[in-house]
Amino acid sequence: MGVNKKNIPGKVDWVINDSCNYRCGYCYVSNESKNAGHKVEKYKFFIKGFQRHIPRGWNFNLVGGEPFLHPDFFDIVKSLIKSGYTISVVTNFSAPAREIEKFFKITEGKLVLFHASLHLEYDYPEIFLKKILSLKKIYPNFNNFFVSAVALPEKINYLEEVYRMFREANILFKMAPLRTKDDQYYNYSKSQQEAIRRVNRGIKKTINFKKLLNTEGKMCDCGYKFFLLSPYGEAYRCNPGSRSKNGYLGNILKNNFSLYSKPEVCKEKSCYILEKYTIYDNNSMLKTL
């Protein structure tokens, strides 16, 4: 039902809207931004821009906000597939089951990754898992699915229990490092890091997550085989430092967009775009492409 991730030539993280129905206390995105209501308008113009500039076969990772809240969400997905692209999505999994079923039907054979975020302030893991298992009964061959939860320092031990619950159900689960309001990674204690590593099998050992994600001065595919796209068509090689002049790629809706012709040296102190170079499968929770 899914796509072989190794055959994907490139990837776009497309922020189709910034609206979210959750207000998690640990979210680094301000509630003011979530209430702004910015979303992709006249998506057909975006599709034309993609057809001009983005090679067929690229993967469009639809993110938000909560992408299922976009009024044209399903039409956007259909148009991308019709144009020769594959689909991924990052969602809080709050959409009704019938909408998720509809998404599976539309993306059958073209879905690369379904990333469901478990937020403990809004969801009980048992109910979250029950919803997943009911969907898998309908789509038993659907394997490109994983769940993540933010590794809140006070919830680390509990999340290890949650991990075991999902593992017993054969559902991939990982902890995501907490980003603080000043857009930095939380400095976990040694015991907390060990607990997170026990869950995130495949992530190499480090003293701190920030060292794992320190990419400054290294060659990077951002801007070449990956970029971030805003609801207005503004394209950046990565985030957050990409807002500088060094990371701007132009506007996909205008005649000033272009990708790099080769990998470039990373100018950021830390990498925040984990999804740009990772894939998830049943053999390892995290692999470098």
C-alpha positions as MATLAB code, in Angstrom:
seq = 'MGVNKKNIPGKVDWVINDSCNYRCGYCYVSNESKNAGHKVEKYKFFIKGFQRHIPRGWNFNLVGGEPFLHPDFFDIVKSLIKSGYTISVVTNFSAPAREIEKFFKITEGKLVLFHASLHLEYDYPEIFLKKILSLKKIYPNFNNFFVSAVALPEKINYLEEVYRMFREANILFKMAPLRTKDDQYYNYSKSQQEAIRRVNRGIKKTINFKKLLNTEGKMCDCGYKFFLLSPYGEAYRCNPGSRSKNGYLGNILKNNFSLYSKPEVCKEKSCYILEKYTIYDNNSMLKTL';
ca = [
       0.000    0.000    0.000;
       2.967    2.298    0.513;
       5.886    3.617   -1.509;
       9.476    2.407   -1.347;
      11.088    5.306    0.497;
      14.507    4.569   -0.989;
      13.247    5.539   -4.454;
      12.139    9.049   -3.464;
      14.302   11.651   -5.268;
      13.360   14.602   -3.069;
      10.965   15.941   -0.472;
       8.964   19.091    0.328;
       7.602   19.938    3.774;
       4.552   21.943    2.693;
       2.884   23.952    5.459;
      -0.623   24.075    4.031;
      -2.087   25.826    7.069;
      -1.070   27.048   10.505;
      -4.397   26.419   12.245;
      -4.474   23.759   14.952;
      -7.305   22.493   17.119;
      -4.856   21.742   19.966;
      -3.160   24.182   22.324;
      -0.420   22.024   23.830;
       1.429   23.806   26.616;
       4.828   22.686   25.327;
       4.289   23.686   21.684;
       6.967   26.053   20.402;
       4.476   27.604   17.948;
       2.580   30.487   19.538;
      -1.196   30.373   19.942;
      -1.286   33.699   18.124;
       0.138   32.006   15.029;
      -2.328   29.127   15.344;
      -5.211   31.593   15.480;
      -3.988   33.593   12.481;
      -5.772   31.297   10.045;
      -3.065   31.350    7.366;
      -3.639   28.651    4.775;
      -2.919   27.818    1.171;
      -5.358   29.685   -1.066;
      -6.062   28.806   -4.714;
      -4.044   25.617   -4.445;
      -4.280   25.030   -8.213;
      -1.704   27.797   -8.731;
       0.654   25.914   -6.412;
       0.153   22.726   -8.410;
       1.113   24.555  -11.608;
       4.233   25.860   -9.889;
       5.146   22.375   -8.737;
       4.712   20.999  -12.234;
       7.143   23.647  -13.536;
       9.807   23.340  -10.858;
       9.550   20.051   -8.926;
      10.424   16.754  -10.662;
       7.810   14.010  -10.684;
       8.304   11.444   -7.953;
       9.112   13.946   -5.203;
       7.352   13.451   -1.884;
       5.071   16.171   -0.516;
       4.881   16.020    3.274;
       1.716   17.918    4.263;
       2.115   19.649    7.612;
       0.518   22.434    9.645;
      -0.981   23.324   12.039;
      -3.237   20.392   11.544;
      -3.412   19.640    7.797;
      -6.743   17.792    7.995;
      -8.329   21.131    9.010;
      -7.589   22.680    5.613;
     -10.905   22.971    3.703;
      -9.259   21.805    0.459;
      -7.130   19.083    2.038;
      -8.435   16.159   -0.013;
      -8.436   18.141   -3.270;
      -4.812   19.126   -2.633;
      -3.869   15.473   -2.065;
      -5.676   14.344   -5.228;
      -4.028   17.080   -7.320;
      -0.538   16.231   -6.065;
      -0.993   12.541   -6.871;
      -2.410   13.335  -10.302;
       0.685   15.471  -10.956;
       3.015   12.535  -10.254;
       3.977   13.161   -6.618;
       3.801   10.965   -3.531;
       2.248   11.945   -0.211;
       3.183   12.044    3.465;
       1.321   13.740    6.307;
       1.978   14.844    9.885;
      -1.235   14.938   11.909;
      -2.423   14.946   15.504;
      -4.813   12.150   14.468;
      -7.865   14.035   15.725;
      -9.716   13.836   12.394;
     -12.730   11.493   12.385;
     -11.914    7.935   11.338;
     -14.030    8.323    8.195;
     -11.777   11.198    7.020;
      -8.628    9.193    7.652;
     -10.169    6.264    5.759;
     -10.896    8.632    2.875;
      -7.262    9.781    2.945;
      -6.053    6.165    2.796;
      -8.291    5.436   -0.180;
      -7.084    8.503   -2.092;
      -3.400    7.848   -1.387;
      -3.384    4.092   -1.946;
      -0.090    3.178   -3.609;
       1.217    6.741   -3.228;
       1.544    7.123    0.535;
       5.086    7.325    1.894;
       4.506    8.107    5.569;
       1.629    8.721    7.957;
       3.027   10.399   11.072;
       0.548   10.578   13.955;
       1.505   12.755   16.920;
       0.261   11.638   20.319;
      -0.346   14.640   22.611;
      -0.964   13.551   26.180;
      -2.791   16.767   27.043;
      -5.552   15.777   24.616;
      -5.375   12.020   24.011;
      -5.276    8.834   26.057;
      -2.750    6.394   24.552;
      -5.213    3.492   24.873;
      -7.891    5.313   22.855;
      -5.299    6.551   20.352;
      -4.039    2.990   19.822;
      -7.565    1.585   19.549;
      -8.295    4.027   16.715;
      -5.117    2.967   14.903;
      -5.881   -0.742   15.229;
      -9.441   -0.296   13.965;
      -8.067    1.430   10.854;
      -5.469   -1.294   10.329;
      -8.245   -3.880   10.281;
      -9.672   -2.076    7.272;
      -6.225   -1.566    5.703;
      -4.157   -4.560    6.914;
      -1.341   -3.899    4.437;
      -0.812   -0.337    5.625;
       2.651   -0.248    7.211;
       3.959    3.251    6.491;
       2.679    4.475    9.819;
       4.341    5.596   13.015;
       3.443    7.451   16.189;
       5.533    9.992   18.043;
       5.144   11.807   21.346;
       7.135   14.760   22.630;
       9.619   13.598   25.258;
       8.375   15.784   28.106;
      10.923   15.459   30.935;
       8.261   14.700   33.549;
       6.647   12.042   31.303;
       9.709   10.065   30.193;
       9.018    7.009   32.363;
       5.341    6.989   31.436;
       6.190    7.244   27.732;
       8.395    4.170   28.068;
       5.281    2.306   29.211;
       3.335    3.767   26.293;
       6.096    2.619   23.943;
       5.781   -0.959   25.223;
       2.022   -0.822   24.705;
       2.445    0.246   21.074;
       5.260   -2.239   20.483;
       3.063   -5.115   21.647;
       0.513   -3.960   19.072;
       3.260   -3.848   16.397;
       2.932   -0.074   15.966;
       6.105    1.978   15.598;
       6.520    4.573   18.347;
       9.238    7.096   19.132;
       9.892   10.060   21.375;
      10.581   13.410   19.750;
      12.984   15.837   21.471;
      11.280   18.778   23.173;
      11.839   22.166   21.585;
      11.546   25.083   23.997;
       9.855   28.432   23.396;
      13.211   29.980   22.435;
      13.500   27.308   19.705;
      16.205   25.291   21.412;
      16.279   21.618   22.343;
      15.674   20.706   25.971;
      18.834   19.656   27.816;
      17.895   16.173   29.033;
      19.662   14.472   31.917;
      21.770   11.400   31.237;
      19.114    9.020   32.603;
      16.413   10.721   30.519;
      18.533   10.376   27.388;
      19.078    6.688   28.106;
      15.327    6.177   28.446;
      14.685    7.980   25.167;
      17.341    5.894   23.419;
      15.717    2.694   24.648;
      12.583    3.768   22.805;
      14.240    5.330   19.766;
      16.278    2.326   18.740;
      18.577    3.136   15.844;
      19.514    6.647   16.967;
      23.239    6.719   17.588;
      24.449    7.353   21.119;
      25.162   10.955   22.035;
      25.698   12.909   25.205;
      22.838   15.184   24.200;
      20.334   15.404   21.347;
      21.804   18.723   20.285;
      25.084   17.004   19.440;
      23.237   14.478   17.322;
      21.607   17.320   15.412;
      24.681   19.533   15.086;
      25.092   19.845   11.328;
      26.902   23.181   11.026;
      29.689   22.963    8.457;
      28.540   19.612    7.081;
      27.280   19.004    3.557;
      23.491   19.024    3.460;
      20.783   18.261    0.905;
      18.543   21.075    2.160;
      17.727   23.311   -0.793;
      18.782   20.550   -3.185;
      16.632   17.518   -2.371;
      14.565   19.082    0.389;
      12.903   22.410    1.110;
      10.249   23.967    3.320;
       7.261   25.700    1.702;
       4.986   28.257    3.395;
       1.238   28.774    2.756;
       2.198   31.784    0.603;
       4.630   29.948   -1.646;
       7.793   31.200    0.064;
      10.453   28.473   -0.095;
      13.369   27.993    2.305;
      16.116   25.414    2.393;
      15.318   24.619    6.038;
      13.999   26.042    9.299;
      14.369   28.151   11.443;
      17.589   29.854   10.309;
      16.459   29.548    6.700;
      14.619   32.847    6.997;
      17.998   34.479    6.456;
      19.153   35.485    2.996;
      21.305   32.353    2.819;
      18.304   30.021    2.970;
      15.707   31.688    0.761;
      14.922   29.808   -2.476;
      12.283   32.161   -3.877;
       8.525   31.860   -4.284;
       7.024   28.834   -6.030;
       4.163   31.018   -7.305;
       6.517   33.507   -8.948;
       9.319   33.297  -11.467;
      12.131   33.517   -8.907;
      12.187   30.001   -7.402;
      15.055   27.607   -7.940;
      16.580   24.608   -6.173;
      20.301   24.198   -5.573;
      22.141   22.168   -8.201;
      24.081   20.229   -5.553;
      24.369   19.809   -1.753;
      25.562   22.874    0.148;
      27.344   23.384    3.465;
      24.954   23.757    6.411;
      25.090   27.206    8.004;
      22.839   26.402   10.964;
      24.039   25.532   14.466;
      21.496   22.727   14.863;
      19.232   20.775   12.522;
      15.508   21.077   13.153;
      14.322   19.278   10.015;
      14.576   15.682   11.209;
      12.200   14.402    8.560;
      14.349   15.612    5.677;
      16.836   12.776    6.047;
      15.042   10.075    7.985;
      12.808    7.155    7.143;
      10.981    4.833    9.470;
      10.445    1.129    9.006;
      10.024   -2.079   10.957;
      13.766   -2.759   11.174;
      14.964    0.507   12.685;
      13.154    3.447   14.180;
      15.514    5.887   12.534;
      17.704    5.486    9.484;
      19.707    8.062    7.617;
      18.821    8.208    3.937;
];
